[in-house]
PDB file of C-alpha atoms in Angstrom:
ATOM      1  CA  MET A  53       0.000   0.000   0.000  1.00 49.00           C
ATOM      2  CA  SER A  54       1.325   3.424  -0.897  1.00 54.00           C
ATOM      3  CA  ASN A  55       1.969   6.084   1.721  1.00 59.00           C
ATOM      4  CA  TYR A  56       1.140   8.793  -0.797  1.00 56.00           C
ATOM      5  CA  SER A  57      -2.058  10.707  -0.138  1.00 55.00           C
ATOM      6  CA  TYR A  58      -4.067  12.057  -3.048  1.00 55.00           C
ATOM      7  CA  GLU A  59      -6.261  14.209  -0.809  1.00 58.00           C
ATOM      8  CA  PRO A  60      -4.181  17.455  -0.910  1.00 59.00           C
ATOM      9  CA  LEU A  61      -3.941  17.303  -4.694  1.00 60.00           C
ATOM     10  CA  LEU A  62      -7.666  16.653  -5.069  1.00 60.00           C
ATOM     11  CA  THR A  63      -8.484  19.434  -2.629  1.00 62.00           C
ATOM     12  CA  TYR A  64      -6.291  21.853  -4.558  1.00 60.00           C
ATOM     13  CA  MET A  65      -7.598  20.746  -7.937  1.00 60.00           C
ATOM     14  CA  SER A  66     -11.254  20.898  -6.886  1.00 63.00           C
ATOM     15  CA  LEU A  67     -10.874  24.666  -6.844  1.00 62.00           C
ATOM     16  CA  ASP A  68     -10.158  24.719 -10.572  1.00 77.00           C
ATOM     17  CA  ILE A  69     -11.558  21.420 -11.802  1.00 79.00           C
ATOM     18  CA  GLU A  70     -14.516  23.063 -13.564  1.00 79.00           C
ATOM     19  CA  LYS A  71     -12.193  25.494 -15.377  1.00 82.00           C
ATOM     20  CA  ILE A  72      -9.796  22.684 -16.340  1.00 82.00           C
ATOM     21  CA  GLY A  73     -12.698  20.588 -17.633  1.00 82.00           C
ATOM     22  CA  LYS A  74     -13.999  23.498 -19.703  1.00 85.00           C
ATOM     23  CA  ILE A  75     -10.583  24.008 -21.313  1.00 87.00           C
ATOM     24  CA  PHE A  76     -10.126  20.324 -22.143  1.00 87.00           C
ATOM     25  CA  LYS A  77     -13.666  20.149 -23.521  1.00 90.00           C
ATOM     26  CA  SER A  78     -12.928  23.122 -25.772  1.00 90.00           C
ATOM     27  CA  LEU A  79      -9.674  21.565 -26.962  1.00 90.00           C
ATOM     28  CA  GLY A  80     -11.419  18.238 -27.591  1.00 89.00           C
ATOM     29  CA  ASP A  81     -12.661  19.366 -31.000  1.00 92.00           C
ATOM     30  CA  THR A  82     -10.104  18.835 -33.781  1.00 91.00           C
ATOM     31  CA  ASN A  83     -11.025  22.077 -35.557  1.00 94.00           C
ATOM     32  CA  ARG A  84     -10.572  24.094 -32.371  1.00 95.00           C
ATOM     33  CA  LEU A  85      -7.288  22.330 -31.704  1.00 92.00           C
ATOM     34  CA  ARG A  86      -6.196  23.162 -35.265  1.00 93.00           C
ATOM     35  CA  ILE A  87      -7.067  26.836 -34.641  1.00 96.00           C
ATOM     36  CA  VAL A  88      -5.113  26.911 -31.367  1.00 95.00           C
ATOM     37  CA  LEU A  89      -2.087  25.335 -33.050  1.00 92.00           C
ATOM     38  CA  SER A  90      -2.271  27.763 -35.978  1.00 93.00           C
ATOM     39  CA  ILE A  91      -2.287  30.710 -33.569  1.00 94.00           C
ATOM     40  CA  GLY A  92       0.510  29.234 -31.481  1.00 91.00           C
ATOM     41  CA  LYS A  93       2.309  31.936 -29.559  1.00 89.00           C
ATOM     42  CA  GLY A  94       1.407  34.652 -32.074  1.00 93.00           C
ATOM     43  CA  SER A  95      -1.535  36.945 -32.747  1.00 95.00           C
ATOM     44  CA  PHE A  96      -3.651  36.565 -35.873  1.00 96.00           C
ATOM     45  CA  SER A  97      -6.755  37.979 -37.543  1.00 96.00           C
ATOM     46  CA  VAL A  98      -9.707  35.803 -38.551  1.00 95.00           C
ATOM     47  CA  THR A  99      -8.578  35.955 -42.191  1.00 95.00           C
ATOM     48  CA  GLU A 100      -5.095  34.716 -41.268  1.00 96.00           C
ATOM     49  CA  ILE A 101      -6.575  31.895 -39.186  1.00 96.00           C
ATOM     50  CA  ILE A 102      -8.871  30.906 -42.072  1.00 96.00           C
ATOM     51  CA  HIS A 103      -5.878  30.694 -44.431  1.00 94.00           C
ATOM     52  CA  ALA A 104      -3.764  28.744 -41.925  1.00 93.00           C
ATOM     53  CA  THR A 105      -6.476  26.205 -41.077  1.00 92.00           C
ATOM     54  CA  GLU A 106      -8.253  26.030 -44.446  1.00 93.00           C
ATOM     55  CA  LEU A 107     -11.578  26.100 -42.578  1.00 95.00           C
ATOM     56  CA  SER A 108     -14.572  28.176 -43.667  1.00 96.00           C
ATOM     57  CA  GLN A 109     -15.129  31.655 -42.222  1.00 96.00           C
ATOM     58  CA  THR A 110     -18.347  30.513 -40.537  1.00 96.00           C
ATOM     59  CA  LEU A 111     -16.659  27.535 -38.904  1.00 96.00           C
ATOM     60  CA  VAL A 112     -13.631  29.559 -37.767  1.00 97.00           C
ATOM     61  CA  SER A 113     -15.846  32.279 -36.280  1.00 96.00           C
ATOM     62  CA  PHE A 114     -17.953  29.703 -34.419  1.00 96.00           C
ATOM     63  CA  HIS A 115     -14.891  27.981 -32.946  1.00 97.00           C
ATOM     64  CA  LEU A 116     -13.153  31.261 -32.093  1.00 97.00           C
ATOM     65  CA  ARG A 117     -16.199  32.266 -30.050  1.00 96.00           C
ATOM     66  CA  THR A 118     -16.121  28.936 -28.174  1.00 95.00           C
ATOM     67  CA  LEU A 119     -12.380  29.224 -27.513  1.00 96.00           C
ATOM     68  CA  ARG A 120     -12.781  32.792 -26.319  1.00 95.00           C
ATOM     69  CA  ASN A 121     -15.707  31.916 -24.027  1.00 92.00           C
ATOM     70  CA  SER A 122     -13.686  29.105 -22.465  1.00 90.00           C
ATOM     71  CA  GLY A 123     -10.824  31.497 -21.707  1.00 91.00           C
ATOM     72  CA  ILE A 124      -8.331  29.925 -24.099  1.00 94.00           C
ATOM     73  CA  LEU A 125      -8.214  32.919 -26.454  1.00 96.00           C
ATOM     74  CA  LYS A 126      -8.114  36.652 -25.905  1.00 96.00           C
ATOM     75  CA  THR A 127      -8.694  39.407 -28.446  1.00 96.00           C
ATOM     76  CA  LYS A 128      -7.186  42.755 -29.253  1.00 96.00           C
ATOM     77  CA  ARG A 129      -8.710  45.283 -31.619  1.00 95.00           C
ATOM     78  CA  ASN A 130      -6.444  47.174 -34.007  1.00 93.00           C
ATOM     79  CA  GLY A 131      -8.558  49.497 -36.129  1.00 93.00           C
ATOM     80  CA  PRO A 132     -11.182  47.449 -37.953  1.00 92.00           C
ATOM     81  CA  PHE A 133      -9.386  44.150 -37.242  1.00 92.00           C
ATOM     82  CA  ILE A 134      -9.631  41.848 -34.252  1.00 95.00           C
ATOM     83  CA  TYR A 135      -6.550  39.786 -33.477  1.00 97.00           C
ATOM     84  CA  TYR A 136      -6.714  36.512 -31.567  1.00 97.00           C
ATOM     85  CA  SER A 137      -3.977  35.134 -29.343  1.00 97.00           C
ATOM     86  CA  LEU A 138      -3.753  32.546 -26.606  1.00 96.00           C
ATOM     87  CA  SER A 139      -4.609  33.884 -23.183  1.00 95.00           C
ATOM     88  CA  SER A 140      -1.619  31.854 -21.972  1.00 92.00           C
ATOM     89  CA  PRO A 141       1.164  30.696 -24.309  1.00 88.00           C
ATOM     90  CA  ASP A 142       1.666  27.814 -21.836  1.00 90.00           C
ATOM     91  CA  ILE A 143      -1.190  26.063 -23.661  1.00 91.00           C
ATOM     92  CA  ILE A 144       1.182  25.288 -26.545  1.00 89.00           C
ATOM     93  CA  ASP A 145       3.763  23.916 -24.109  1.00 88.00           C
ATOM     94  CA  ILE A 146       1.101  21.706 -22.499  1.00 88.00           C
ATOM     95  CA  LEU A 147       0.025  20.410 -25.920  1.00 88.00           C
ATOM     96  CA  ASN A 148       3.679  19.630 -26.701  1.00 85.00           C
ATOM     97  CA  LYS A 149       3.923  17.647 -23.454  1.00 86.00           C
ATOM     98  CA  ILE A 150       0.715  15.743 -24.212  1.00 84.00           C
ATOM     99  CA  SER A 151       2.103  14.985 -27.662  1.00 82.00           C
ATOM    100  CA  ARG A 152       5.287  13.581 -26.117  1.00 80.00           C
ATOM    101  CA  VAL A 153       3.149  11.211 -24.063  1.00 80.00           C
ATOM    102  CA  ILE A 154       1.415  10.101 -27.268  1.00 76.00           C
ATOM    103  CA  ASP A 155       4.763   9.765 -29.070  1.00 71.00           C
ATOM    104  CA  SER A 156       6.150   7.675 -26.185  1.00 69.00           C
ATOM    105  CA  THR A 157       3.103   5.414 -26.257  1.00 64.00           C
ATOM    106  CA  GLU A 158       3.434   5.001 -30.023  1.00 60.00           C
ATOM    107  CA  LEU A 159       7.125   4.086 -29.648  1.00 55.00           C
ATOM    108  CA  ILE A 160       6.242   1.449 -27.053  1.00 58.00           C
ATOM    109  CA  THR A 161       3.454  -0.025 -29.195  1.00 58.00           C
ATOM    110  CA  GLY A 162       5.549   0.176 -32.373  1.00 56.00           C
ATOM    111  CA  LYS A 163       3.237   2.695 -34.026  1.00 57.00           C
ATOM    112  CA  ALA A 164       5.689   5.623 -34.076  1.00 53.00           C
ATOM    113  CA  ASN A 165       4.957   8.433 -36.483  1.00 56.00           C
ATOM    114  CA  ASN A 166       6.046  12.068 -36.829  1.00 57.00           C
ATOM    115  CA  THR A 167       6.404  13.896 -33.523  1.00 55.00           C
ATOM    116  CA  PHE A 168       3.989  16.684 -32.648  1.00 55.00           C
ATOM    117  CA  GLN A 169       6.588  19.351 -33.451  1.00 55.00           C
ATOM    118  CA  GLU A 170       7.354  17.712 -36.807  1.00 61.00           C
ATOM    119  CA  LYS A 171       3.620  17.619 -37.596  1.00 59.00           C
ATOM    120  CA  VAL A 172       3.220  21.302 -36.751  1.00 59.00           C
ATOM    121  CA  GLU A 173       6.262  22.180 -38.877  1.00 58.00           C
ATOM    122  CA  LEU A 174       4.846  20.139 -41.786  1.00 57.00           C
ATOM    123  CA  LYS A 175       1.494  21.954 -41.510  1.00 56.00           C
ATOM    124  CA  ILE A 176       3.194  25.342 -41.431  1.00 53.00           C
ATOM    125  CA  LYS A 177       5.142  24.396 -44.562  1.00 57.00           C
ATOM    126  CA  GLY A 178       1.886  23.445 -46.279  1.00 54.00           C
ATOM    127  CA  GLY A 179       1.966  19.701 -45.741  1.00 51.00           C
ATOM    128  CA  ALA A 180      -0.750  17.511 -44.339  1.00 48.00           C
ATOM    129  CA  LEU A 181      -1.032  16.472 -40.712  1.00 46.00           C
TER     130      LEU A 181
END
């Protein structure tokens, strides 16, 4: 039997568990995840996000609203344009860490593929994920 107690961690996490759940739910959609990855640690207009993701304007606008309501994105107006950026650039770092877990699992199971960073670089260069 382990001497480790989970109670302090659960007590601490219960303060933010609803917020954490809301963020993961928002990131659970592949289109929203694609938008977050296209924004990365930069700041982009809707038009730039549409070009980067190759999603329709209607779809991008819908997902941007969801991401903003969940606290993942923030906006800044510059004249007639609204620019979207991550409310915390740490989100990209967390996604990189999650990807490393996936990559490690794929190495163990023999199903290794491109790493997360390689996939992002391929997408930026115009390749397919």
